[in-house]
Tab-separated table of C-alpha atoms and ligand atoms in Angstrom:
chain	number	residue	atom	x	y	z
A	1	MET	CA	7.209	80.973	75.923
A	2	ARG	CA	9.130	78.592	73.547
A	3	ILE	CA	11.079	76.878	76.215
A	4	GLY	CA	14.099	74.876	75.517
A	5	ILE	CA	15.018	71.901	77.354
A	6	MET	CA	18.226	70.766	77.927
A	7	THR	CA	19.460	66.558	79.795
A	8	SER	CA	22.756	66.851	81.109
A	9	GLY	CA	25.023	64.521	82.487
A	10	GLY	CA	24.960	60.846	83.195
A	11	ASP	CA	21.828	59.251	82.333
A	12	CYS	CA	19.524	58.141	84.476
A	13	PRO	CA	15.415	56.475	84.243
A	14	GLY	CA	13.257	59.494	84.566
A	15	LEU	CA	14.250	61.595	82.260
A	16	ASN	CA	12.107	61.675	79.445
A	17	ALA	CA	9.655	61.379	82.454
A	18	VAL	CA	10.537	65.123	83.606
A	19	ILE	CA	11.073	66.159	79.693
A	20	ARG	CA	6.608	64.988	79.227
A	21	GLY	CA	5.978	66.051	82.946
A	22	ALA	CA	6.608	69.582	81.217
A	23	VAL	CA	5.889	69.704	78.384
A	24	LEU	CA	2.599	68.645	79.010
A	25	ASN	CA	2.290	70.791	81.358
A	26	GLY	CA	3.490	73.568	79.436
A	27	ILE	CA	1.459	73.176	76.353
A	28	LYS	CA	-2.145	72.173	78.513
A	29	SER	CA	-2.259	74.307	80.826
A	30	TYR	CA	-0.441	77.511	79.429
A	31	ASP	CA	-0.778	76.776	75.997
A	32	HIS	CA	3.693	77.371	75.677
A	33	GLU	CA	5.960	75.626	73.095
A	34	PHE	CA	8.566	73.408	73.673
A	35	VAL	CA	12.297	72.633	71.619
A	36	GLY	CA	14.492	69.507	72.991
A	37	PHE	CA	18.296	71.068	72.409
A	38	ARG	CA	20.388	67.359	71.869
A	39	ASP	CA	23.556	66.221	74.251
A	40	GLY	CA	22.934	68.445	76.853
A	41	TRP	CA	24.576	71.589	76.573
A	42	ARG	CA	26.468	70.300	73.241
A	43	GLY	CA	22.937	71.436	71.479
A	44	VAL	CA	22.565	74.500	73.366
A	45	LYS	CA	25.998	75.685	72.645
A	46	GLU	CA	25.932	74.969	69.327
A	47	GLY	CA	22.327	75.395	68.627
A	48	ASP	CA	21.318	71.836	67.991
A	49	PHE	CA	17.011	70.805	68.696
A	50	PHE	CA	14.223	69.932	67.515
A	51	GLU	CA	10.541	70.430	68.110
A	52	LEU	CA	8.627	68.483	71.062
A	53	PRO	CA	4.684	69.072	70.141
A	54	ARG	CA	2.376	66.464	72.121
A	55	THR	CA	2.939	64.001	69.492
A	56	ALA	CA	7.096	64.039	70.032
A	57	VAL	CA	6.615	63.230	74.474
A	58	ARG	CA	3.220	60.219	73.753
A	59	GLY	CA	4.850	57.505	76.034
A	60	ILE	CA	7.929	58.268	76.732
A	61	SER	CA	7.395	58.606	80.700
A	62	LYS	CA	7.822	54.736	80.441
A	63	GLN	CA	11.231	54.480	78.481
A	64	GLY	CA	15.157	54.088	79.912
A	65	GLY	CA	17.714	57.049	78.652
A	66	THR	CA	16.218	59.932	77.248
A	67	ILE	CA	14.948	61.275	73.685
A	68	LEU	CA	17.313	64.785	74.492
A	69	GLY	CA	20.345	62.254	74.469
A	70	THR	CA	22.849	63.781	76.977
A	71	SER	CA	27.048	65.016	76.522
A	72	ARG	CA	29.229	65.545	79.806
A	73	THR	CA	29.749	69.085	77.627
A	74	ASN	CA	30.780	72.022	79.594
A	75	ALA	CA	28.756	75.015	79.591
A	76	PHE	CA	31.580	77.093	79.806
A	77	GLU	CA	34.292	75.249	78.021
A	78	GLY	CA	35.249	76.040	73.881
A	79	GLU	CA	33.971	78.762	71.431
A	80	ASN	CA	29.920	78.307	71.587
A	81	GLY	CA	30.528	78.563	75.507
A	82	GLY	CA	29.523	80.732	78.378
A	83	PRO	CA	26.674	83.557	78.774
A	84	GLN	CA	27.258	85.797	76.080
A	85	ASN	CA	26.751	82.855	72.856
A	86	ILE	CA	24.531	80.029	74.986
A	87	ALA	CA	22.011	84.016	75.215
A	88	ALA	CA	21.997	84.505	71.382
A	89	VAL	CA	22.110	80.946	70.610
A	90	LEU	CA	18.402	81.269	72.826
A	91	LYS	CA	17.540	84.867	71.253
A	92	ASP	CA	18.380	83.736	67.780
A	93	ASN	CA	16.500	80.942	67.624
A	94	GLY	CA	13.147	82.264	69.839
A	95	VAL	CA	13.689	80.681	73.466
A	96	ASP	CA	13.000	82.441	76.156
A	97	ALA	CA	13.648	79.879	78.623
A	98	LEU	CA	15.349	76.554	79.236
A	99	ILE	CA	14.897	73.584	81.496
A	100	ALA	CA	18.092	71.991	82.816
A	101	ILE	CA	17.612	68.738	83.990
A	102	GLY	CA	20.394	67.504	86.075
A	103	GLY	CA	22.925	66.632	88.517
A	104	GLU	CA	25.982	68.548	90.003
A	105	GLY	CA	28.066	69.816	86.645
A	106	THR	CA	25.200	70.499	85.185
A	107	LEU	CA	23.044	72.638	87.795
A	108	ALA	CA	27.111	74.844	88.662
A	109	GLY	CA	27.191	75.655	84.667
A	110	ALA	CA	23.420	76.772	84.874
A	111	GLN	CA	23.185	78.631	88.059
A	112	ARG	CA	26.795	80.758	86.146
A	113	LEU	CA	24.158	80.999	83.554
A	114	CYS	CA	22.065	82.030	85.708
A	115	GLU	CA	24.316	85.147	87.439
A	116	ALA	CA	24.870	86.119	84.007
A	117	GLY	CA	21.192	86.695	83.747
A	118	LEU	CA	20.547	83.664	81.564
A	119	PRO	CA	16.449	82.410	82.594
A	120	ILE	CA	17.157	78.881	83.648
A	121	VAL	CA	15.041	76.989	86.097
A	122	GLY	CA	17.031	73.650	87.382
A	123	VAL	CA	15.257	70.067	87.397
A	124	PRO	CA	17.632	67.857	89.878
A	125	LYS	CA	19.140	63.975	88.244
A	126	THR	CA	20.697	61.508	89.985
A	127	ILE	CA	20.852	57.907	90.483
A	128	ASP	CA	23.421	58.441	93.002
A	129	ASN	CA	20.785	60.202	94.201
A	130	ASP	CA	23.932	62.818	96.418
A	131	LEU	CA	22.590	66.128	95.825
A	132	ASP	CA	21.469	67.868	98.521
A	133	ALA	CA	18.176	70.053	98.975
A	134	THR	CA	15.309	68.070	97.465
A	135	ASP	CA	15.169	64.644	99.577
A	136	TYR	CA	15.349	62.169	96.818
A	137	THR	CA	15.673	62.243	93.593
A	138	PHE	CA	14.364	59.912	90.656
A	139	GLY	CA	16.397	57.476	89.441
A	140	PHE	CA	17.718	56.475	92.738
A	141	ASP	CA	15.099	54.319	93.647
A	142	THR	CA	14.972	52.766	89.353
A	143	ALA	CA	19.081	52.237	91.139
A	144	ASN	CA	17.957	50.843	93.339
A	145	GLN	CA	15.297	48.568	92.630
A	146	ILE	CA	18.179	46.674	89.633
A	147	ALA	CA	20.219	46.006	92.034
A	148	VAL	CA	18.661	44.409	94.934
A	149	GLU	CA	16.901	41.869	91.750
A	150	ALA	CA	20.693	40.936	90.306
A	151	ILE	CA	22.344	40.984	94.718
A	152	ASP	CA	19.115	38.153	94.684
A	153	ARG	CA	20.602	36.181	91.878
A	154	LEU	CA	24.397	37.047	93.181
A	155	ARG	CA	23.273	34.989	96.528
A	156	THR	CA	21.230	32.530	94.614
A	157	THR	CA	24.459	30.879	93.122
A	158	GLY	CA	26.619	32.297	96.533
A	159	ASP	CA	24.507	29.554	98.255
A	160	SER	CA	24.950	26.550	96.686
A	161	HIS	CA	29.165	27.634	95.864
A	162	HIS	CA	29.141	28.121	99.439
A	163	ARG	CA	31.105	31.555	98.710
A	164	CYS	CA	31.455	34.935	99.672
A	165	MET	CA	30.371	36.767	96.788
A	166	VAL	CA	30.766	40.965	96.609
A	167	ALA	CA	28.817	43.309	94.038
A	168	GLU	CA	30.067	46.483	93.077
A	169	VAL	CA	27.653	49.321	93.098
A	170	MET	CA	27.414	52.127	91.615
A	171	GLY	CA	28.198	55.783	93.715
A	172	ARG	CA	31.926	57.007	93.682
A	173	HIS	CA	31.316	59.913	96.684
A	174	VAL	CA	28.180	58.579	98.222
A	175	GLY	CA	26.315	55.658	100.157
A	176	TRP	CA	23.072	55.870	99.228
A	177	ILE	CA	22.592	53.138	96.525
A	178	ALA	CA	24.736	50.487	98.282
A	179	LEU	CA	22.948	51.541	101.385
A	180	HIS	CA	19.380	50.965	100.170
A	181	ALA	CA	20.328	47.899	98.470
A	182	GLY	CA	22.436	45.899	100.404
A	183	MET	CA	19.805	46.365	102.597
A	184	ALA	CA	16.771	45.224	100.617
A	185	SER	CA	18.797	42.392	99.820
A	186	GLY	CA	20.265	41.098	103.242
A	187	ALA	CA	23.373	42.063	102.823
A	188	HIS	CA	26.207	40.951	105.854
A	189	ALA	CA	28.060	43.821	104.846
A	190	ILE	CA	27.404	47.412	103.116
A	191	LEU	CA	30.893	49.150	102.096
A	192	ILE	CA	30.648	53.394	101.541
A	193	PRO	CA	32.950	55.805	100.524
A	194	GLU	CA	31.234	57.877	103.955
A	195	VAL	CA	32.191	55.243	106.679
A	196	SER	CA	35.252	54.203	106.775
A	197	THR	CA	36.399	50.170	107.801
A	198	THR	CA	39.522	47.616	107.453
A	199	MET	CA	39.600	45.088	106.450
A	200	GLU	CA	39.805	42.933	109.731
A	201	GLN	CA	35.709	44.710	110.212
A	202	ILE	CA	35.271	42.517	106.652
A	203	CYS	CA	36.558	39.927	107.168
A	204	GLN	CA	35.380	39.176	110.853
A	205	TRP	CA	31.691	39.970	108.967
A	206	VAL	CA	32.400	37.554	105.977
A	207	ASN	CA	33.791	34.825	108.633
A	208	GLU	CA	29.701	35.777	111.125
A	209	ALA	CA	27.863	34.836	107.773
A	210	HIS	CA	29.387	32.242	106.631
A	211	ASP	CA	30.029	30.494	110.515
A	212	ARG	CA	26.740	30.982	110.896
A	213	GLY	CA	25.976	28.025	107.339
A	214	ARG	CA	25.719	31.453	105.232
A	215	ALA	CA	26.649	32.523	101.789
A	216	PRO	CA	28.571	35.846	102.672
A	217	LEU	CA	27.219	38.634	100.930
A	218	ILE	CA	29.004	42.074	100.801
A	219	VAL	CA	27.513	45.048	98.531
A	220	VAL	CA	30.331	47.799	98.058
A	221	ALA	CA	30.067	51.294	96.319
A	222	GLU	CA	32.622	52.319	93.518
A	223	GLY	CA	34.084	54.984	95.896
A	224	PHE	CA	34.629	52.982	98.444
A	225	VAL	CA	38.786	52.344	99.903
A	226	PRO	CA	39.581	50.335	103.140
A	227	GLU	CA	40.648	52.212	105.645
A	228	GLY	CA	44.447	51.980	105.630
A	229	MET	CA	45.258	51.028	102.420
A	230	GLU	CA	44.095	54.440	100.527
A	231	GLU	CA	47.538	54.275	97.956
A	232	ALA	CA	47.140	50.666	97.225
A	233	PHE	CA	43.487	51.266	96.172
A	234	SER	CA	44.006	54.564	94.725
A	235	VAL	CA	45.581	54.106	91.509
A	236	ARG	CA	43.055	51.405	89.608
A	237	GLY	CA	44.279	52.685	86.419
A	238	LEU	CA	42.716	54.225	83.649
A	239	ASP	CA	39.617	53.865	81.288
A	240	THR	CA	38.831	54.008	78.162
A	241	PHE	CA	38.830	58.095	78.017
A	242	GLY	CA	41.792	58.362	79.848
A	243	ARG	CA	40.295	58.954	82.385
A	244	ALA	CA	40.815	57.817	86.298
A	245	ARG	CA	38.899	54.596	86.546
A	246	LEU	CA	36.041	54.884	89.371
A	247	GLY	CA	34.680	51.422	89.244
A	248	GLY	CA	36.495	48.049	90.034
A	249	ILE	CA	36.525	48.399	94.193
A	250	GLY	CA	34.206	44.839	94.357
A	251	GLU	CA	37.134	43.052	91.507
A	252	MET	CA	40.668	44.118	93.986
A	253	LEU	CA	38.254	43.144	97.468
A	254	ALA	CA	37.114	40.265	96.012
A	255	PRO	CA	40.759	38.321	96.356
A	256	LEU	CA	41.742	40.491	99.622
A	257	ILE	CA	39.513	38.668	100.875
A	258	GLU	CA	39.818	34.769	99.701
A	259	GLU	CA	43.864	34.847	100.586
A	260	ARG	CA	42.131	36.568	104.638
A	261	THR	CA	39.718	34.036	105.280
A	262	GLY	CA	39.975	31.022	102.676
A	263	ILE	CA	36.603	31.799	101.712
A	264	GLU	CA	35.749	31.408	97.580
A	265	THR	CA	34.915	34.807	97.008
A	266	ARG	CA	33.924	35.785	93.547
A	267	ALA	CA	33.288	39.938	93.112
A	268	THR	CA	30.706	41.126	89.986
A	269	VAL	CA	30.488	44.997	89.323
A	270	LEU	CA	26.404	46.480	87.843
A	271	GLY	CA	27.820	49.118	86.277
A	272	HIS	CA	25.680	50.464	83.727
A	273	ILE	CA	22.609	48.554	84.213
A	274	GLN	CA	21.813	50.882	87.256
A	275	ARG	CA	21.058	53.778	84.380
A	276	GLY	CA	19.589	51.418	81.827
A	277	GLY	CA	16.201	50.576	80.919
A	278	VAL	CA	12.718	51.381	82.795
A	279	PRO	CA	12.202	53.312	85.711
A	280	THR	CA	9.195	52.137	88.377
A	281	ALA	CA	6.657	53.952	89.112
A	282	PHE	CA	7.795	55.538	92.298
A	283	ASP	CA	10.635	57.552	89.520
A	284	ARG	CA	8.346	57.900	86.871
A	285	VAL	CA	6.051	59.804	89.111
A	286	LEU	CA	8.704	62.084	91.193
A	287	ALA	CA	10.058	62.925	87.150
A	288	THR	CA	6.702	64.094	86.117
A	289	ARG	CA	5.765	66.160	88.951
A	290	LEU	CA	9.216	68.125	88.790
A	291	GLY	CA	9.225	68.434	85.543
A	292	MET	CA	6.000	69.839	85.726
A	293	ALA	CA	7.037	72.077	88.677
A	294	SER	CA	9.978	73.213	86.282
A	295	VAL	CA	7.174	74.881	84.054
A	296	ASP	CA	5.688	76.371	86.350
A	297	SER	CA	8.627	77.464	87.774
A	298	VAL	CA	9.615	79.211	84.022
A	299	VAL	CA	6.028	80.710	83.669
A	300	ASP	CA	7.050	82.735	88.050
A	301	GLY	CA	10.155	83.544	86.541
A	302	ALA	CA	12.007	82.084	89.408
A	303	TRP	CA	15.317	81.616	87.859
A	304	GLY	CA	18.127	80.431	89.224
A	305	THR	CA	16.242	77.734	91.458
A	306	MET	CA	15.075	74.366	91.048
A	307	VAL	CA	12.545	72.029	91.024
A	308	ALA	CA	13.156	70.133	94.633
A	309	LEU	CA	11.120	67.202	96.645
A	310	HIS	CA	10.591	67.833	100.287
A	311	GLY	CA	8.754	64.789	101.935
A	312	THR	CA	5.655	64.579	99.302
A	313	LYS	CA	6.001	67.857	98.133
A	314	ILE	CA	7.624	69.647	95.228
A	315	ASN	CA	8.964	73.145	96.462
A	316	ARG	CA	11.609	75.384	95.052
A	317	VAL	CA	14.784	75.875	96.008
A	318	PRO	CA	17.555	78.210	94.753
A	319	MET	CA	19.910	76.570	92.757
A	320	ARG	CA	23.441	76.507	94.893
A	321	ALA	CA	21.348	75.558	97.828
A	322	ALA	CA	21.824	71.549	95.770
A	323	LEU	CA	25.857	72.390	95.422
A	324	ASN	CA	27.259	73.825	98.363
A	325	ASN	CA	27.682	69.859	99.944
A	326	LEU	CA	26.768	66.266	98.283
A	327	LYS	CA	24.726	65.053	100.907
A	328	ARG	CA	26.308	62.068	102.091
A	329	VAL	CA	24.936	58.809	104.168
A	330	PRO	CA	24.097	60.028	107.592
A	331	MET	CA	26.224	58.284	110.347
A	332	GLU	CA	22.752	57.099	111.824
A	333	ARG	CA	21.510	55.549	108.742
A	334	TYR	CA	24.799	53.600	108.216
A	335	ASN	CA	24.772	52.377	112.220
A	336	GLU	CA	20.769	51.401	111.990
A	337	ALA	CA	21.504	49.039	108.765
A	338	LYS	CA	25.337	48.139	110.468
A	339	ILE	CA	22.815	46.201	113.624
A	340	LEU	CA	22.080	43.626	110.841
A	341	PHE	CA	25.831	42.975	109.001
A	342	GLY	CA	28.020	39.460	109.719
B	1	F6P	O1	27.376	60.059	88.230
B	1	F6P	C1	26.259	58.922	88.484
B	1	F6P	C2	26.918	57.535	87.903
B	1	F6P	O2	26.841	57.470	87.808
B	1	F6P	C3	28.026	57.771	89.065
B	1	F6P	O3	27.920	56.440	90.359
B	1	F6P	C4	29.445	57.057	88.542
B	1	F6P	O4	30.516	56.685	89.065
B	1	F6P	C5	29.320	57.596	87.063
B	1	F6P	O5	27.670	58.574	86.576
B	1	F6P	C6	29.493	56.880	86.084
B	1	F6P	O6	29.581	57.840	84.746
B	1	F6P	P1	30.468	57.701	83.038
B	1	F6P	O7	28.926	57.100	82.877
B	1	F6P	O8	30.438	58.717	82.594
B	1	F6P	O9	31.651	56.981	82.938
């Protein structure tokens, strides 16, 4: 078989380990051939790909980013989009099946194409860890590690200046990175989109930490908005592409905290640093196993499924199972962390 691989959506540490796992398992166990489509659905729609022999994946599992490139291009948009065009591209280039590595948007596109009869299997990917039907996504562990290292540094400068430090981490819909990075770094408050929290409560935690002689440390997910301030916080400006800007909550919170507590406060947005660089060992192993398992799914013709981590096992689930709901931080996990606040 000749199998195509593509990576789509925001990049994520571990993507190259998935590609390597798939290519090595495919070549060594089944004698398959591989091609890599460039820049997600764009390359698939335009038939822009290159061969992926064994040498192409040598040593790449420790590299960040994706050797295939990625984009947020939609599979259905434009004159090359949609199932008929994509099926023609695959057929014309002798590609028998496609492994789509991506998050919610990518898997939703892949799922629709499968319903139209295309031979696609999925590999779930996001640093945000918000995809359902899998315990963890690769990239999440690396993002946490990077966030914790940065927050530990913020703490020492906060201590020196007796300042309150606000660290904004990624997570537009969910607060998994904030929860884990905040717990690991000993934050005095963790603010996530799933849990509504007032400015009064936030300032109370800040004051409690300050009164004990600590430099208060707040970890906030980019999608968080303080309770009762939804309107004031809804406009965060537009980014350079004219899209609604998501981040910026840290910089909005800092002056409010300073004004209400009298404690000098600084904000730091960690941003895309969390998605860059070398994946952790955990993410490399998880991503490699998922890549290997995705080839087994292709061999079994399990179209419309994605590989998933359940406990320590890699299983197959219908792609739609990951798309029904976002995996939010459960209240019991937040309440557990909350014992440590203040
Ligand atoms: O979905 C992953 C994610 O990292 C989000 O946490 C973040 O809001 C978004 O991607 C940023 O996307 P982009 O790189 O397109 O600005």
